[in-house]
Tab-separated table of C-alpha atoms in Angstrom:
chain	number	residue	atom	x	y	z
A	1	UNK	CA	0.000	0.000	0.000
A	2	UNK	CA	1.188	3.135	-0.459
A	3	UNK	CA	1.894	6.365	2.434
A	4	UNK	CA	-1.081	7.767	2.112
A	5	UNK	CA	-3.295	4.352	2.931
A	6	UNK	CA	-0.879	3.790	5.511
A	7	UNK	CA	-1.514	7.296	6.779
A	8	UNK	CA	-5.325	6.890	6.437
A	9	UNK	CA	-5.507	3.411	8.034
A	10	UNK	CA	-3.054	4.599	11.344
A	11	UNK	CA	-5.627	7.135	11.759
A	12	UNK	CA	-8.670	4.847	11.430
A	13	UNK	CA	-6.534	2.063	13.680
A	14	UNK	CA	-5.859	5.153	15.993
A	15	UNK	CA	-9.502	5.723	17.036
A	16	UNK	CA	-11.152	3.527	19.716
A	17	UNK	CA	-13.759	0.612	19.345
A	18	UNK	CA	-16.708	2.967	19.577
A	19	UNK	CA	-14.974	5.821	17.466
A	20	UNK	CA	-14.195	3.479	14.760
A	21	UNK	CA	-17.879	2.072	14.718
A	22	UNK	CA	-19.213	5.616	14.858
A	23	UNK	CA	-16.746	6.453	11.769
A	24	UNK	CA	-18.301	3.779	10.268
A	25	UNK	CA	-21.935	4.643	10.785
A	26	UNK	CA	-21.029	8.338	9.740
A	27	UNK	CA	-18.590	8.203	7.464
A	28	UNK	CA	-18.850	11.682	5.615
A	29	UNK	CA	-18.450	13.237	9.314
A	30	UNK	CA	-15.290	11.178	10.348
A	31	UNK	CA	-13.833	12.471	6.989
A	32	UNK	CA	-14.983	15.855	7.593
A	33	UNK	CA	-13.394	15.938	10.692
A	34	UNK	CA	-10.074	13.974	9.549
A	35	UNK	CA	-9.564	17.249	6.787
A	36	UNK	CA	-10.093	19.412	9.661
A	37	UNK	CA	-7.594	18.145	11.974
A	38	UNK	CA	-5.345	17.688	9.545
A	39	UNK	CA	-5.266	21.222	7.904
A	40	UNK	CA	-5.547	22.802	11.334
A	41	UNK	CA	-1.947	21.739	12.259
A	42	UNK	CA	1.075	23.383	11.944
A	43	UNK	CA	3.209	20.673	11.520
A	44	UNK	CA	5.632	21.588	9.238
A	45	UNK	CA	4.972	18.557	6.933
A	46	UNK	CA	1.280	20.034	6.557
A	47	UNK	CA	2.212	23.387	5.830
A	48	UNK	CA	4.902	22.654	2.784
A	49	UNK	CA	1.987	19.888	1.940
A	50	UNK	CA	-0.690	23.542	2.221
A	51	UNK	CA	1.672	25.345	-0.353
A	52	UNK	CA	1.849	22.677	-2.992
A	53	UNK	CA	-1.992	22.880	-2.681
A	54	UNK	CA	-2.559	20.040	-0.105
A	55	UNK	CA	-1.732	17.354	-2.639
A	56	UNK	CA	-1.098	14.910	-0.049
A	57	UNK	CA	-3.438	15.818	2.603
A	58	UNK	CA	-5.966	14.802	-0.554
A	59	UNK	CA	-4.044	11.498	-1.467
A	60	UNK	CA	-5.037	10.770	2.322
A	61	UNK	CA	-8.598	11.858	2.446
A	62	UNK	CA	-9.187	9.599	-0.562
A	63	UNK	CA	-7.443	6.571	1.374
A	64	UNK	CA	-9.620	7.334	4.536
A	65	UNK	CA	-12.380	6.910	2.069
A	66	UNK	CA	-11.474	3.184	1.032
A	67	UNK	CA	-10.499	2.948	4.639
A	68	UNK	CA	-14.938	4.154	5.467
A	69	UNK	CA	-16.210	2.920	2.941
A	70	UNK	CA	-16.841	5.989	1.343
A	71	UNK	CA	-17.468	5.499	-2.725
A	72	UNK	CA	-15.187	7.574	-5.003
A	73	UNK	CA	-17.275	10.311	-6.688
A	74	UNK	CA	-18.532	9.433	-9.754
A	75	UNK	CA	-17.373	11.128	-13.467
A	76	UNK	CA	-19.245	14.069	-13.834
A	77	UNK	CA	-17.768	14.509	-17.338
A	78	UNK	CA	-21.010	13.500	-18.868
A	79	UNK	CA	-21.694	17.389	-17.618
A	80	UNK	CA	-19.478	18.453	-20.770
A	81	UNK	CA	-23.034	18.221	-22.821
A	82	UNK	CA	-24.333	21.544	-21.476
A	83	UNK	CA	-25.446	23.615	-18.673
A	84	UNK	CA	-27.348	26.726	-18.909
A	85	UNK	CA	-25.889	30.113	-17.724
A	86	UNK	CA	-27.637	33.032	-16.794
A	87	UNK	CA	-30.251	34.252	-14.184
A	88	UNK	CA	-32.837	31.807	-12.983
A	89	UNK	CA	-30.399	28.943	-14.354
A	90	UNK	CA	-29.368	26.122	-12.529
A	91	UNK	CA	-26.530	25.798	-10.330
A	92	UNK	CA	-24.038	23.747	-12.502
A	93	UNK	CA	-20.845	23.056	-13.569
A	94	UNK	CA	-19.219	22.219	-17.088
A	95	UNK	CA	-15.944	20.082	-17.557
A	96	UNK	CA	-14.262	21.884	-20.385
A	97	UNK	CA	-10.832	19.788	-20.196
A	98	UNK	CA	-10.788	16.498	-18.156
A	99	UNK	CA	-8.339	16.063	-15.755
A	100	UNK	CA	-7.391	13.183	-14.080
A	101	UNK	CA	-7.246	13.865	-10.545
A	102	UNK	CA	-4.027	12.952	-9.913
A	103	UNK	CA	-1.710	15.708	-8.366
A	104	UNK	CA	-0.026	17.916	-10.978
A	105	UNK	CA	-3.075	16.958	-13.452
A	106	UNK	CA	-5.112	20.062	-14.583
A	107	UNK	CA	-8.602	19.824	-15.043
A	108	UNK	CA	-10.681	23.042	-16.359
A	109	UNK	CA	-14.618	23.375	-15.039
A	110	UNK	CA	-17.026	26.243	-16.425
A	111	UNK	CA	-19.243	27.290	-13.396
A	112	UNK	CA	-21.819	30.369	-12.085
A	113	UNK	CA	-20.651	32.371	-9.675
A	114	UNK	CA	-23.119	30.807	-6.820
A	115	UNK	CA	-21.061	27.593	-6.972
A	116	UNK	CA	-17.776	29.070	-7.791
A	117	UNK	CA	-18.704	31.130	-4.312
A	118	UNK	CA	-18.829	27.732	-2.453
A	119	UNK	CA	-15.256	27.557	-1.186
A	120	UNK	CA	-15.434	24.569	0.908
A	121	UNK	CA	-17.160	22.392	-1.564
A	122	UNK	CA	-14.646	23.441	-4.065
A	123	UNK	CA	-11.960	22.422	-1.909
A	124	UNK	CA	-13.525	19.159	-0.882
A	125	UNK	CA	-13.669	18.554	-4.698
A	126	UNK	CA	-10.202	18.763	-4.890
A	127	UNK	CA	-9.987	22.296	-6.700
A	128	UNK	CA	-6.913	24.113	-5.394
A	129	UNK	CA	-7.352	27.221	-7.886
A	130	UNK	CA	-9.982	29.511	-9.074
A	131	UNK	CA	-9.667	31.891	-12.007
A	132	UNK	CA	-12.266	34.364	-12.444
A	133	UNK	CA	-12.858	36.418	-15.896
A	134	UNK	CA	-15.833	38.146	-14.844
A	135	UNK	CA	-15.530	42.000	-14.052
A	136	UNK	CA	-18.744	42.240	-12.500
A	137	UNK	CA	-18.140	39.869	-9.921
A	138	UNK	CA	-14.460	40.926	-8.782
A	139	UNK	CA	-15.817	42.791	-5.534
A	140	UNK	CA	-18.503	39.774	-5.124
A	141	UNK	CA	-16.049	37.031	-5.018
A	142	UNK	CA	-15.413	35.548	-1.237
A	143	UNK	CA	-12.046	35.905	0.379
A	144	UNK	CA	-9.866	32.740	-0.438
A	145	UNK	CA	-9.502	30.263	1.992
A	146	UNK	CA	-6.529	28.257	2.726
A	147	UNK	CA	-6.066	25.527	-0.022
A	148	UNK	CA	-7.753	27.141	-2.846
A	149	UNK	CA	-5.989	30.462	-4.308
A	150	UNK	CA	-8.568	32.749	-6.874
A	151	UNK	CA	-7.175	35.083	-9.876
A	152	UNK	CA	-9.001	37.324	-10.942
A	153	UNK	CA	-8.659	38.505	-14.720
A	154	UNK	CA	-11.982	41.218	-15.473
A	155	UNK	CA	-12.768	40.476	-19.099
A	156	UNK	CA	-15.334	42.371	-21.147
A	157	UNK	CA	-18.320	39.923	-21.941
A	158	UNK	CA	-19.316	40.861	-25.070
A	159	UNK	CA	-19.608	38.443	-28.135
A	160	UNK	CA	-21.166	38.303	-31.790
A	161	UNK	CA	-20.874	35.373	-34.014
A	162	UNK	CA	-19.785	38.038	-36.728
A	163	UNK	CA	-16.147	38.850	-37.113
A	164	UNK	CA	-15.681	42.187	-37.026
A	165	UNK	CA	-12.978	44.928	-35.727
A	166	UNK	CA	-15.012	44.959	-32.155
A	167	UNK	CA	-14.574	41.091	-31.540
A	168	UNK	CA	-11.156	40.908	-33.164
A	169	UNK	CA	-9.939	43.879	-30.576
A	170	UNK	CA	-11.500	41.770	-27.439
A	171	UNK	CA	-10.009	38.060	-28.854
A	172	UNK	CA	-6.829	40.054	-28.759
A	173	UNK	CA	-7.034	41.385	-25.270
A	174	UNK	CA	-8.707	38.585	-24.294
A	175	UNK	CA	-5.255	35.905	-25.286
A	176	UNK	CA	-3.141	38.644	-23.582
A	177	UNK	CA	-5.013	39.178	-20.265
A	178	UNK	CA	-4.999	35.071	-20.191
A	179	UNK	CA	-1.275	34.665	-21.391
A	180	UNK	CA	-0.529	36.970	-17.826
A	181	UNK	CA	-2.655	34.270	-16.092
């Protein structure tokens, strides 16, 4: 097995009869509270592990949950079809690139600001950075928390299927304010 299962399992082995059992019953909890403990410290070894964008701290979440019993999410890549955008549309995501989840992997998700404001979930998901492109939401945007760094680059949303001197002048700006990104 490797560290991180080892890691995961000395924690699980580390709890007491009833602990364990209650882990068991409430697994989502015990995991909860696992990624809490664990990010709270300031061991050394979590800190560097906080600036690389808790890479391992996640390879041992996702041990604890083979070691609870807890199911690995499920592709959500079938997402890529579509999601509507806009006021009074639904809160959803949209894979645009397909990453693998493995550290140093990059995968890139389309999403409305309510669930791009959802810090925790984002970080439970695994998502370490943020990049925002929309000017109107700058000053809206929650502060970062620890594990999951935003940029912000205000774009101009303005499009037309037409080429013209207008949309030329924005792709422009837009490839250089992404090329500082």
């Amino acid at each position: 097995k490797d560290g991180a299962h080892v890691v995961a399992k000395a924690w699980f082995d580390s709890l007491s009869s009833e602990e364990q059992e209650e882990a068991k019953t409430d697994a989502p909890t015990a995991r909860a509270k696992l990624r809490l403990a664990i990010t709270a410290s300031n061991c050394a070894e979590v800190r560097a592990d906080a600036a690389s964008g808790y890479l391992y701290t996640g390879a041992v979440l996702r041990a604890a949950d083979a070691v609870l019993g807890i199911p690995p999410p499920k592709s959500t890549s079938d997402r890529a079809a579509g999601a509507a955008s806009g006021d009074g549309a639904p809160v959803a995501s949209r894979c645009v690139i397909q990453g693998s989840g493995k550290p140093g992997t990059l995968g890139i998700w389309w999403s409305d600001f309510q669930t791009a404001s959802r810090p925790y979930e984002l970080i439970e998901l695994g998502i370490t950075h943020r990049l925002n492109v929309a000017a109107e939401v700058v000053e809206k945007f929650p502060l970062d928390r620890q594990g999951l760094e935003t940029v912000h680059v205000p774009m101009v949303d303005a499009f037309r299927q037409e080429q013209n001197e207008i949309t030329e002048t924005l792709v422009a700006e837009w490839t250089s304010q992404l090329q500082e990104v």
